[in-house]
Coordinates of C-alpha atoms in Angstrom, one line a residue:
X4 CA 19.3 4.6 94.5
X5 CA 18.2 3.5 97.7
X6 CA 19.9 0.9 100.2
X7 CA 17.0 -1.4 100.1
X8 CA 18.3 -2.9 97.1
X9 CA 15.9 -1.3 94.8
X10 CA 17.3 -0.4 91.1
X11 CA 16.9 2.9 89.3
X12 CA 13.5 3.3 87.9
X13 CA 12.9 1.6 84.7
X14 CA 16.3 -0.3 84.8
X15 CA 16.4 -4.1 85.1
X16 CA 19.9 -4.2 85.5
X17 CA 22.2 -2.4 87.8
X18 CA 25.2 -2.7 86.0
X19 CA 26.8 -3.9 82.7
X20 CA 30.3 -4.5 82.3
X21 CA 32.1 -4.4 79.3
X22 CA 35.6 -6.1 78.4
X23 CA 37.9 -8.9 79.1
X24 CA 36.3 -12.5 79.7
X25 CA 39.0 -15.2 80.0
X26 CA 40.1 -18.3 81.9
X27 CA 42.4 -17.9 84.7
X28 CA 45.0 -21.0 85.2
X29 CA 45.9 -20.5 88.7
X30 CA 48.8 -22.3 89.9
X31 CA 47.9 -24.3 93.0
X32 CA 51.5 -24.7 94.3
X33 CA 52.6 -21.4 96.3
X34 CA 56.0 -20.0 97.0
X35 CA 57.8 -21.2 93.9
X36 CA 58.4 -20.1 90.4
X37 CA 55.6 -20.4 87.6
X38 CA 58.0 -22.8 85.9
X39 CA 57.9 -25.3 89.2
X40 CA 54.2 -25.4 89.4
X41 CA 52.7 -28.8 88.5
X42 CA 49.0 -28.2 88.9
X43 CA 46.4 -25.3 88.0
X44 CA 42.8 -24.6 89.1
X45 CA 40.6 -23.1 86.4
X46 CA 38.4 -19.9 87.3
X47 CA 36.6 -17.1 85.6
X48 CA 39.1 -14.5 84.6
X49 CA 39.4 -10.9 83.1
X50 CA 38.7 -7.9 85.2
X51 CA 35.3 -6.9 83.9
X52 CA 34.0 -10.1 84.4
X53 CA 35.4 -10.7 87.6
X54 CA 33.6 -7.4 88.7
X55 CA 30.3 -8.7 87.5
X56 CA 30.7 -11.8 89.4
X57 CA 31.6 -9.8 92.6
X58 CA 28.9 -7.2 92.3
X59 CA 26.4 -10.1 91.7
X60 CA 27.3 -11.7 94.7
X61 CA 26.7 -8.3 96.6
X62 CA 23.4 -8.0 95.3
X63 CA 23.5 -6.0 92.2
X64 CA 21.8 -7.1 89.1
X65 CA 24.8 -7.3 86.7
X66 CA 25.4 -8.1 82.8
X67 CA 28.5 -8.8 80.7
X68 CA 29.2 -7.5 77.2
X69 CA 32.1 -9.2 75.5
X70 CA 32.8 -12.1 73.1
X71 CA 33.7 -15.8 74.0
X72 CA 35.2 -18.7 71.6
X73 CA 32.9 -21.5 70.2
X74 CA 35.0 -23.7 72.5
X75 CA 35.0 -25.5 75.9
X76 CA 36.2 -22.5 77.9
X77 CA 33.8 -20.2 76.2
X78 CA 31.1 -22.4 77.4
X79 CA 32.4 -22.8 80.9
X80 CA 32.4 -18.9 81.1
X81 CA 28.7 -18.9 80.0
X82 CA 27.6 -21.6 82.7
X83 CA 29.5 -20.1 85.5
X84 CA 28.4 -16.7 84.8
X85 CA 24.4 -18.2 85.0
X86 CA 25.3 -19.8 88.0
X87 CA 26.5 -16.5 89.5
X88 CA 23.6 -14.7 88.3
X89 CA 25.3 -12.6 85.8
X90 CA 23.3 -12.0 82.7
X91 CA 25.0 -13.4 79.5
X92 CA 22.3 -11.8 77.0
X93 CA 25.1 -9.3 75.8
X94 CA 27.9 -12.0 75.2
X95 CA 28.7 -12.9 71.7
X96 CA 29.9 -16.5 70.3
X97 CA 33.0 -16.0 68.3
X98 CA 33.4 -19.2 66.0
X99 CA 36.5 -17.9 64.7
X100 CA 38.6 -17.1 67.8
X101 CA 39.6 -19.1 71.1
X102 CA 38.6 -17.7 74.4
X103 CA 41.4 -15.8 75.9
X104 CA 43.7 -17.4 78.9
X105 CA 45.7 -16.4 81.7
X106 CA 48.2 -18.5 83.4
X107 CA 49.3 -17.0 86.8
X108 CA 50.8 -17.9 90.0
X109 CA 51.5 -16.9 93.7
X110 CA 55.4 -16.8 94.4
X111 CA 55.5 -14.4 97.4
X112 CA 53.5 -11.5 98.7
X113 CA 55.2 -9.4 96.1
X114 CA 55.5 -11.5 93.3
X115 CA 52.8 -12.8 91.0
X116 CA 53.9 -14.4 87.9
X117 CA 51.5 -13.7 85.1
X118 CA 51.2 -14.7 81.3
X119 CA 48.4 -13.5 79.1
X120 CA 47.4 -15.7 76.0
X121 CA 45.4 -13.0 74.3
X122 CA 46.5 -12.8 70.9
X123 CA 43.7 -12.7 68.4
X124 CA 41.3 -13.8 71.5
X125 CA 37.5 -13.6 71.2
X126 CA 37.0 -10.6 73.7
X127 CA 39.5 -8.5 71.7
X128 CA 37.3 -8.7 68.6
X129 CA 34.2 -7.0 70.4
X130 CA 33.1 -4.7 67.9
X131 CA 30.7 -1.7 67.8
X132 CA 28.2 -3.9 66.1
X133 CA 28.0 -6.2 68.8
X134 CA 26.5 -3.7 71.1
X135 CA 22.7 -3.8 71.5
X136 CA 21.3 -0.7 72.5
X137 CA 18.3 -2.5 73.8
X138 CA 20.4 -4.5 76.3
X139 CA 22.1 -1.0 77.6
X140 CA 18.8 0.5 77.8
X141 CA 18.1 -2.0 80.9
X142 CA 20.9 -1.1 82.5
X143 CA 21.7 1.5 85.1
X144 CA 25.4 2.0 84.8
X145 CA 28.2 0.6 82.4
X146 CA 31.9 -0.5 83.3
X147 CA 34.4 0.1 80.6
X148 CA 38.2 -0.7 81.1
X149 CA 41.4 0.4 79.9
X150 CA 42.6 -2.9 78.2
X151 CA 39.3 -2.5 75.9
X152 CA 40.7 1.0 74.7
X153 CA 44.2 -0.6 73.4
X154 CA 42.8 -1.5 69.8
X155 CA 40.6 0.2 67.4
X156 CA 37.7 -2.3 67.2
X157 CA 37.2 -2.5 71.0
X158 CA 37.8 1.3 71.6
X159 CA 34.9 1.8 69.4
X160 CA 33.0 -0.9 71.0
X161 CA 33.6 0.6 74.3
X162 CA 32.7 4.2 73.1
X163 CA 29.6 3.2 71.3
X164 CA 28.5 1.6 74.7
X165 CA 29.3 4.6 76.9
X166 CA 27.7 7.1 74.6
X167 CA 24.6 4.7 74.5
X168 CA 24.6 4.7 78.2
X169 CA 25.0 8.4 78.8
X170 CA 22.3 9.0 76.2
X171 CA 19.6 6.8 78.1
X172 CA 20.8 8.8 81.5
X173 CA 22.7 5.9 82.8
X174 CA 26.2 6.4 84.3
X175 CA 29.8 5.3 83.1
X176 CA 32.4 4.0 85.1
X177 CA 36.0 3.9 83.9
X178 CA 38.4 1.0 85.3
X179 CA 41.8 2.3 84.3
X180 CA 43.0 -1.6 84.1
X181 CA 46.5 -0.6 82.8
X182 CA 48.3 -3.6 81.7
X183 CA 51.5 -2.4 79.7
X184 CA 51.9 -6.0 78.1
X185 CA 48.4 -5.5 76.7
X186 CA 49.5 -2.3 74.9
X187 CA 52.8 -4.0 73.6
X188 CA 54.6 -2.0 76.0
X189 CA 56.2 -5.0 78.1
X190 CA 57.8 -8.3 77.0
X191 CA 55.2 -11.0 76.8
X192 CA 56.3 -12.9 80.0
X193 CA 55.9 -9.7 81.9
X194 CA 52.2 -9.9 82.4
X195 CA 52.5 -8.8 86.0
X196 CA 54.3 -5.5 85.0
X197 CA 52.0 -2.5 86.3
X198 CA 53.4 0.5 84.7
X199 CA 55.4 1.6 81.9
X200 CA 55.2 5.4 80.7
X201 CA 53.7 5.9 77.2
X202 CA 52.4 9.5 76.1
X203 CA 50.6 7.4 73.4
X204 CA 48.6 5.4 76.0
X205 CA 47.7 8.4 77.9
X206 CA 46.3 10.0 74.9
X207 CA 44.1 7.1 74.2
X208 CA 42.9 6.6 77.6
X209 CA 42.1 10.3 77.9
X210 CA 39.6 10.3 75.0
X211 CA 36.9 8.7 77.1
X212 CA 37.1 11.1 80.0
X213 CA 34.1 13.3 79.0
X214 CA 31.9 10.0 79.1
X215 CA 33.0 8.8 82.5
X216 CA 30.9 9.7 85.8
X217 CA 33.6 7.5 87.6
X218 CA 37.1 6.7 87.5
X219 CA 38.8 4.1 89.6
X220 CA 42.6 3.0 89.4
X221 CA 45.8 2.7 91.5
X222 CA 48.4 5.4 91.9
X223 CA 50.2 3.8 88.8
X224 CA 47.1 3.8 86.6
X225 CA 46.4 7.6 87.8
X226 CA 49.9 8.2 86.4
X227 CA 49.4 6.8 83.3
X228 CA 45.8 8.6 82.8
X229 CA 47.4 11.8 84.0
X230 CA 50.7 11.8 82.2
X231 CA 52.3 12.7 85.3
X232 CA 54.1 10.3 87.7
X233 CA 53.4 12.1 91.0
X234 CA 50.1 11.0 92.0
X235 CA 48.4 14.5 93.2
X236 CA 49.8 16.2 89.8
X237 CA 48.3 13.1 87.8
X238 CA 45.0 13.6 89.7
X239 CA 45.2 17.3 89.0
X240 CA 45.7 16.7 85.4
X241 CA 42.7 14.4 85.2
X242 CA 40.6 16.7 86.8
X243 CA 41.3 19.3 84.3
X244 CA 39.5 17.3 81.6
X245 CA 36.8 15.7 83.7
X246 CA 34.3 16.3 86.5
X247 CA 34.0 12.6 87.3
X248 CA 34.4 11.0 90.7
X249 CA 38.0 9.9 91.1
X250 CA 39.1 7.0 93.3
X251 CA 42.6 6.3 93.9
X252 CA 43.6 2.7 95.2
X253 CA 46.6 2.8 97.7
X254 CA 47.2 -1.0 98.4
X255 CA 47.3 -1.6 101.9
X256 CA 46.7 2.1 102.9
X257 CA 43.0 1.6 101.4
X258 CA 41.6 4.2 99.1
X259 CA 41.0 8.0 98.7
X260 CA 37.9 9.6 96.8
X261 CA 38.0 12.8 95.2
X262 CA 34.4 14.2 94.2
X263 CA 35.4 17.9 93.6
X264 CA 38.8 19.7 93.4
X265 CA 42.0 17.7 94.1
X266 CA 43.4 18.8 97.4
X267 CA 47.1 19.5 98.3
X268 CA 47.4 15.8 99.6
X269 CA 45.6 12.5 100.0
X270 CA 44.2 13.7 103.7
X271 CA 42.2 16.1 101.9
X272 CA 40.1 13.4 100.1
X273 CA 37.3 11.2 101.2
X274 CA 38.8 8.1 103.0
X275 CA 37.1 4.9 104.1
X276 CA 38.1 2.4 106.7
X277 CA 40.9 0.1 105.7
X278 CA 41.9 -3.4 106.9
X279 CA 45.3 -4.5 107.8
X280 CA 45.0 -8.2 106.4
X281 CA 48.2 -10.2 105.5
X282 CA 48.5 -10.3 101.6
X283 CA 48.2 -13.8 100.1
X284 CA 47.3 -12.9 96.5
X285 CA 47.0 -9.4 95.3
X286 CA 45.5 -10.4 91.9
X287 CA 41.9 -10.0 91.6
X288 CA 41.7 -7.3 94.6
X289 CA 41.1 -4.4 92.3
X290 CA 38.1 -6.1 90.8
X291 CA 36.7 -7.0 94.1
X292 CA 37.3 -3.4 95.1
X293 CA 35.5 -2.1 92.3
X294 CA 32.5 -4.5 92.8
X295 CA 32.6 -3.3 96.5
X296 CA 32.8 0.5 95.4
X297 CA 29.9 0.2 92.9
X298 CA 27.4 -1.9 95.6
X299 CA 27.7 1.6 97.7
X300 CA 28.1 3.8 94.9
X301 CA 24.9 2.7 92.8
X302 CA 22.8 2.2 96.0
X303 CA 23.4 5.9 96.8
X304 CA 25.5 5.5 100.1
X305 CA 27.9 8.0 101.4
X306 CA 31.4 7.9 99.8
X307 CA 33.0 7.1 103.1
X308 CA 30.8 4.0 103.0
X309 CA 31.4 3.2 99.5
X310 CA 35.4 3.3 100.2
X311 CA 35.0 1.1 103.2
X312 CA 33.1 -1.5 101.4
X313 CA 35.4 -1.5 98.4
X314 CA 38.4 -2.0 100.9
X315 CA 36.7 -4.5 102.6
X316 CA 35.9 -6.5 99.5
X317 CA 39.5 -6.1 98.6
X318 CA 40.9 -7.5 101.9
X319 CA 39.1 -10.4 101.6
X320 CA 40.2 -11.4 98.2
X321 CA 43.9 -10.8 99.0
X322 CA 43.3 -13.3 101.6
X323 CA 42.5 -16.5 99.1
X324 CA 43.3 -18.1 96.0
X325 CA 41.9 -16.8 92.8
X326 CA 39.8 -14.0 91.7
X327 CA 36.4 -14.5 90.8
X328 CA 35.9 -17.5 93.4
X329 CA 37.2 -15.5 96.0
X330 CA 34.8 -12.6 95.9
X331 CA 32.5 -12.0 99.1
X332 CA 29.1 -12.4 99.3
X333 CA 26.9 -9.5 100.6
X334 CA 26.5 -11.8 104.1
X335 CA 30.0 -12.3 104.3
X336 CA 30.9 -9.0 103.7
X337 CA 28.6 -7.6 106.5
X338 CA 30.0 -10.3 108.8
X339 CA 33.4 -9.2 108.1
X340 CA 32.6 -5.5 108.7
X341 CA 31.1 -6.4 112.0
X342 CA 33.8 -8.9 113.3
X343 CA 37.4 -8.9 114.6
X344 CA 39.2 -10.7 112.4
X345 CA 42.8 -12.2 112.3
X346 CA 45.3 -10.7 109.9
X347 CA 45.9 -14.3 108.3
X348 CA 42.4 -13.8 107.3
X349 CA 42.1 -17.3 105.3
X350 CA 42.8 -19.0 108.6
X351 CA 39.4 -18.0 110.1
X352 CA 37.3 -21.5 109.8
X353 CA 34.2 -19.2 110.6
X354 CA 34.7 -16.8 107.8
X355 CA 35.5 -19.3 105.2
X356 CA 32.5 -21.2 106.1
X357 CA 30.5 -18.2 105.4
X358 CA 32.1 -17.6 102.3
X359 CA 31.6 -21.3 101.1
X360 CA 27.8 -21.4 102.1
X361 CA 26.7 -17.9 100.7
X362 CA 28.5 -18.8 97.6
X363 CA 27.4 -22.3 96.5
X364 CA 25.7 -22.4 93.1
X365 CA 21.9 -23.2 92.4
X366 CA 19.0 -23.8 94.6
X367 CA 17.8 -26.9 95.6
X368 CA 14.5 -26.4 97.6
X369 CA 13.1 -29.7 96.3
X370 CA 15.2 -32.7 95.4
X371 CA 14.0 -36.3 94.5
X372 CA 16.8 -38.7 94.1
X373 CA 17.2 -42.3 92.8
X374 CA 20.0 -43.9 94.9
X375 CA 21.6 -46.7 92.9
X376 CA 25.1 -46.2 94.5
X377 CA 24.9 -49.6 95.8
X378 CA 27.7 -52.0 95.3
X379 CA 27.9 -54.6 97.8
X380 CA 24.0 -55.2 97.7
X381 CA 24.4 -55.7 93.9
X382 CA 27.2 -58.2 94.6
X383 CA 24.9 -60.0 96.9
X384 CA 22.1 -60.0 94.6
X385 CA 24.2 -61.6 91.8
X386 CA 25.5 -64.2 94.1
X387 CA 21.7 -64.9 95.0
X388 CA 20.5 -65.2 91.7
X389 CA 23.3 -67.0 90.3
X390 CA 23.2 -64.8 87.0
X391 CA 24.7 -61.6 85.9
X392 CA 28.1 -60.0 86.4
X393 CA 30.0 -56.4 86.9
X394 CA 28.9 -55.6 83.2
X395 CA 25.3 -56.5 83.5
X396 CA 25.0 -54.2 86.7
X397 CA 26.8 -51.5 84.9
X398 CA 24.1 -51.7 81.9
X399 CA 21.2 -51.8 84.5
X400 CA 22.7 -48.6 86.3
X401 CA 22.8 -46.8 82.8
X402 CA 18.9 -47.9 82.5
X403 CA 18.3 -46.3 85.7
X404 CA 19.7 -43.0 84.6
X405 CA 17.7 -43.3 81.6
X406 CA 14.5 -43.8 83.9
X407 CA 15.4 -40.7 85.9
X408 CA 15.7 -38.5 82.5
X409 CA 12.4 -40.2 81.2
X410 CA 10.5 -39.2 84.1
X411 CA 12.4 -35.7 84.7
X412 CA 12.7 -34.6 81.2
X413 CA 15.3 -31.9 82.3
X414 CA 13.6 -31.1 85.4
X415 CA 16.4 -30.2 87.9
X416 CA 14.7 -31.2 91.0
X417 CA 15.6 -34.9 90.3
X418 CA 18.8 -36.5 90.8
X419 CA 20.8 -39.5 90.8
X420 CA 23.4 -41.2 93.3
X421 CA 25.9 -43.4 91.6
X422 CA 28.9 -45.2 92.2
X423 CA 32.2 -45.1 90.4
X424 CA 32.5 -49.1 90.5
X425 CA 29.4 -50.4 88.7
X426 CA 28.0 -47.0 87.7
X427 CA 31.0 -45.1 86.0
X428 CA 29.6 -45.3 82.7
X429 CA 26.4 -44.0 84.0
X430 CA 28.0 -41.3 85.9
X431 CA 29.7 -39.9 82.6
X432 CA 26.5 -39.7 80.9
X433 CA 25.0 -38.0 83.9
X434 CA 27.4 -35.2 83.5
X435 CA 25.6 -34.0 80.3
X436 CA 22.2 -33.9 82.1
X437 CA 20.9 -31.1 84.4
X438 CA 20.4 -33.2 87.3
X439 CA 21.8 -33.1 90.9
X440 CA 24.5 -35.9 91.1
X441 CA 25.9 -37.6 94.2
X442 CA 28.6 -40.2 94.3
X443 CA 29.8 -42.5 97.3
X444 CA 33.4 -42.2 99.0
X445 CA 32.9 -45.0 101.6
X446 CA 33.9 -48.5 101.5
X447 CA 30.4 -50.1 101.5
X448 CA 29.7 -51.2 105.3
X449 CA 33.0 -50.1 106.8
X450 CA 32.8 -49.1 110.5
X451 CA 34.9 -47.0 111.4
X452 CA 34.4 -45.5 108.1
X453 CA 37.0 -46.3 105.3
X454 CA 37.4 -44.6 102.1
X455 CA 37.6 -46.1 98.5
X456 CA 40.5 -44.9 96.4
X457 CA 44.1 -43.3 97.5
X458 CA 44.8 -43.3 101.4
X459 CA 44.7 -39.8 101.0
X460 CA 41.2 -39.2 100.2
X461 CA 41.9 -35.7 98.6
X462 CA 44.1 -37.3 96.0
X463 CA 40.8 -39.6 95.1
X464 CA 38.5 -36.7 94.9
X465 CA 40.9 -34.6 92.8
X466 CA 40.0 -36.8 90.0
X467 CA 36.1 -36.4 90.7
X468 CA 34.1 -33.7 88.6
X469 CA 33.3 -30.7 90.8
X470 CA 29.9 -31.2 90.1
X471 CA 29.4 -34.3 91.8
X472 CA 28.3 -34.2 95.4
X473 CA 30.7 -36.6 97.8
X474 CA 28.4 -38.7 99.8
X475 CA 29.6 -40.7 102.8
X476 CA 27.6 -43.0 104.9
X477 CA 28.7 -43.5 108.2
X478 CA 27.1 -45.8 110.9
X479 CA 27.4 -43.7 113.8
X480 CA 25.6 -43.6 117.2
X481 CA 26.1 -41.3 120.0
X482 CA 26.7 -43.9 122.6
X483 CA 29.5 -45.7 120.6
X484 CA 32.8 -46.3 122.6
X485 CA 35.2 -43.5 122.8
X486 CA 37.9 -45.3 120.4
X487 CA 35.2 -46.1 117.8
X488 CA 34.0 -42.6 117.9
X489 CA 37.3 -41.1 117.7
X490 CA 38.5 -43.1 114.8
X491 CA 35.2 -42.3 112.8
X492 CA 35.5 -38.6 113.9
X493 CA 39.0 -38.3 112.4
X494 CA 37.7 -39.9 109.0
X495 CA 35.0 -37.6 108.9
X496 CA 37.0 -34.4 109.6
X497 CA 39.7 -35.7 106.9
X498 CA 37.2 -35.9 104.3
X499 CA 35.3 -32.7 105.0
X500 CA 38.7 -30.9 104.7
X501 CA 39.4 -32.7 101.7
X502 CA 36.1 -31.8 99.9
X503 CA 36.7 -28.1 100.8
X504 CA 40.1 -28.5 99.2
X505 CA 38.8 -30.0 96.0
X506 CA 35.8 -27.8 96.0
X507 CA 33.1 -30.7 96.2
X508 CA 29.8 -30.3 97.9
X509 CA 29.6 -32.9 101.0
X510 CA 26.7 -34.9 101.8
X511 CA 27.0 -37.1 105.0
X512 CA 24.7 -40.0 105.3
X513 CA 24.2 -41.0 109.0
X514 CA 22.5 -44.5 110.1
X515 CA 22.4 -44.9 113.8
X516 CA 19.7 -47.5 114.4
X517 CA 21.8 -50.5 113.4
X518 CA 24.1 -49.8 116.3
X519 CA 22.0 -48.7 119.3
X520 CA 18.5 -47.7 120.6
X521 CA 17.1 -44.7 118.9
X522 CA 14.7 -42.2 120.2
X523 CA 13.7 -38.8 119.3
X524 CA 16.7 -37.0 120.0
X525 CA 19.5 -39.6 118.9
X526 CA 20.2 -38.2 115.6
X527 CA 20.1 -34.8 116.9
X528 CA 23.0 -35.8 119.3
X529 CA 25.0 -37.2 116.5
X530 CA 24.5 -33.8 114.5
X531 CA 25.7 -31.6 117.5
X532 CA 28.7 -34.0 117.8
X533 CA 29.6 -33.6 113.9
X534 CA 29.3 -29.9 113.8
X535 CA 31.4 -29.8 117.1
X536 CA 34.3 -31.2 115.2
X537 CA 34.2 -28.3 112.7
X538 CA 32.7 -30.3 110.1
X539 CA 29.6 -28.5 108.2
X540 CA 28.1 -30.9 105.7
X541 CA 26.3 -29.2 102.6
X542 CA 23.6 -32.0 103.0
X543 CA 22.5 -34.6 105.5
X544 CA 21.0 -37.7 104.6
X545 CA 19.1 -39.3 107.5
X546 CA 17.0 -42.2 108.3
X547 CA 13.0 -42.0 107.9
X548 CA 11.1 -41.2 111.1
X549 CA 7.5 -41.0 111.6
X550 CA 7.1 -38.7 114.6
X551 CA 7.5 -34.9 114.4
X552 CA 9.5 -34.6 117.9
X553 CA 12.5 -36.6 116.0
X554 CA 12.2 -34.2 113.2
X555 CA 11.9 -31.0 115.3
X556 CA 15.2 -32.0 117.2
X557 CA 17.0 -32.5 114.0
X558 CA 16.0 -29.4 112.5
X559 CA 17.0 -27.6 115.5
X560 CA 20.3 -29.0 115.9
X561 CA 21.2 -28.4 112.3
X562 CA 19.9 -24.6 112.8
X563 CA 21.8 -24.2 115.8
X564 CA 25.3 -24.6 113.9
X565 CA 24.6 -24.2 110.4
X566 CA 21.5 -22.0 109.3
X567 CA 22.7 -21.9 105.7
X568 CA 22.9 -25.8 105.6
X569 CA 21.3 -27.1 102.1
X570 CA 19.0 -29.4 103.9
X571 CA 18.1 -32.8 104.8
X572 CA 17.2 -35.8 102.1
X573 CA 15.4 -38.9 103.5
X574 CA 17.0 -42.5 102.8
X575 CA 14.9 -45.3 102.3
X576 CA 16.4 -48.5 104.1
X577 CA 14.6 -50.7 101.7
X578 CA 11.5 -49.8 103.6
X579 CA 7.9 -50.8 102.1
X580 CA 6.4 -48.0 99.8
X581 CA 3.7 -47.4 102.3
X582 CA 6.3 -47.0 105.2
X583 CA 8.1 -44.6 103.1
X584 CA 4.9 -42.5 102.2
X585 CA 4.3 -42.2 105.9
X586 CA 7.8 -41.0 106.4
X587 CA 7.6 -38.6 103.8
X588 CA 4.3 -37.0 105.1
X589 CA 6.0 -37.0 108.6
X590 CA 9.1 -34.9 107.3
X591 CA 7.5 -32.5 104.9
X592 CA 6.4 -29.9 107.4
X593 CA 10.2 -29.4 108.2
X594 CA 11.5 -26.6 106.1
X595 CA 15.2 -28.3 106.3
X596 CA 13.7 -31.6 104.5
X597 CA 14.2 -31.3 100.7
X598 CA 13.3 -34.6 99.8
X599 CA 14.6 -38.0 99.5
X600 CA 17.3 -40.1 97.9
X601 CA 15.8 -43.7 97.9
X602 CA 17.3 -46.7 96.5
X603 CA 16.2 -50.4 97.0
X604 CA 12.5 -49.6 97.4
X605 CA 12.7 -48.4 93.7
X606 CA 15.1 -50.7 92.2
X607 CA 15.7 -53.7 94.0
X608 CA 12.4 -55.7 92.4
X609 CA 13.1 -54.2 89.1
X610 CA 16.8 -55.4 89.2
X611 CA 15.7 -59.0 90.0
X612 CA 13.2 -59.3 87.4
X613 CA 15.6 -57.7 84.8
X614 CA 18.4 -59.8 85.7
X615 CA 16.3 -63.1 85.3
X616 CA 14.8 -61.8 82.1
X617 CA 11.4 -61.1 83.2
X618 CA 11.8 -57.4 81.9
X619 CA 13.4 -56.1 79.0
X620 CA 15.6 -52.7 79.0
X621 CA 12.4 -50.7 78.0
X622 CA 10.4 -52.4 80.8
X623 CA 13.0 -52.0 83.4
X624 CA 13.4 -48.1 82.7
X625 CA 9.4 -47.8 82.9
X626 CA 9.1 -49.7 86.1
X627 CA 12.0 -47.5 87.6
X628 CA 10.5 -44.4 86.3
X629 CA 7.0 -45.5 87.8
X630 CA 8.4 -46.3 91.2
X631 CA 10.6 -43.0 91.3
X632 CA 7.1 -40.9 90.3
X633 CA 5.0 -42.4 93.0
X634 CA 7.4 -41.1 95.7
X635 CA 8.1 -38.0 93.8
X636 CA 4.4 -37.2 93.6
X637 CA 3.8 -38.0 97.1
X638 CA 6.8 -35.8 98.2
X639 CA 5.6 -32.8 96.3
X640 CA 2.2 -33.3 97.4
X641 CA 3.4 -33.1 101.1
X642 CA 5.6 -30.1 100.4
X643 CA 2.7 -28.2 98.5
X644 CA 0.8 -28.9 101.7
X645 CA 3.5 -27.2 103.8
X646 CA 4.0 -24.2 101.9
X647 CA 0.4 -23.8 101.8
X648 CA 0.4 -24.0 105.7

């Protein structure tokens, strides 16, 4: 393969990985016993599954062969893999078994307590008949691992897949992946144990050596495969049975590759550049290493470069919490290789921002949102009409969700902004639908900005589903007095930090026109100041403007600071439809503008008529859908003109 990213001729996938697919429950408290950890983060887990994700992020086209349970965790794995671009065509749903679990924690740089819940789990029931030759025919390489050689059924499945890959002219990669506990050689509570000598395990692992083109393992894993506790002797024993490329991982010392005869010492092998990074979490580093090595090896890069990529990917993961979510993107990896970074890598705001922004899920090039997160406006409406109550407003917001769904019919380009006060039931219902979901955090009308819920905004956000985008409206003018600006800045920074800690995307809505004059440079000045705080909103929600200079200044300001920003949506400010149509036409030529999130222009009159009994439920749904359709059609027509131009 060439370095241009082209797959080998005839292959639709660069790599298929086979084996463990599990849920990692990672303790969020660091530095104590697993017994004392009180909360856990849920991630994709299982070595080959992590590698599939890591390789996909690096630009390889990957797929997975495994089983998952017909349960909530199995569905989570399938959904996450799809978001990561990993083909799940080879994943079988097992109705009889549950998805595997691993519970793990970070105690200190050398201690990582780990418990596997894998007895009769779905992935260990993978059978030879689950292996679809047509799926493997589409791939240029297959990764198998040692855990799936520990039982007869999964051994047979692994060997069948490897034989099919070789017969089709592809390559077989073997990750030794030795976990003594999964071979019954360590106590069930000792999942972190890495080596127990066993002649039986050595014999079983060696049975696949004739099929292998690449074998990767730590020194301890080379010991078990070679049947020797001296690393060079173990490597020579392995070489006696296979001509595969051998790659020995050496932790902080990097790695050494052996394409031919085994020399007297490591210095005689092929060595890639290492990286002196402080270890925060060693778990997952090997999976990242494999992803990086394969990105080079399957693209035909020199061995020194393959080793360098592998070492760099491992270094990035050991600096972070989690395995799969810590995997680097290709853009991030290139920046890391080109930069001069601190040893405490996770403290680099620039690198963490690049990691976040290049690994966000989904593409929202086109977004039309019904914003019905209003709270004070509905309080005012009830008071003005003298009819209705909180339950009626909650019911109306459910109708609004139905209206979006009636129009969108599953089209993910649509979305809703809903609040947790009147819109709680609608938010819960929206979780089952494929639309973009935003939710406000600000106290309505507050200036300086205040947040709903706990005094610690991160405590509030931890109760929100991660699929909800946190929206914050701030009344912010660049000519505000110093005290007002400082108070608002502190709150925005607190919220941004909380969103990153809880893994929520952040939408910052800015209204400047209510607190000072606005010209073509006003909002651009606000944007420059927000970025100057170290705050990188995933989304901006901005006032409509009908002149090109304003949008040009806004777009230039965002691109100066964050070329990877998700983009801008227009807010409505209760403007008449014709004014909004003009604003859409003015904004559409600018590529960072992705659509709109409009509220009162769409819903206010409909809500009034419904509350006084002039419209029934179906009439309200129809009217809301039609109002949204008018704006959505106008936006998409304007966007089509932009693309054509």
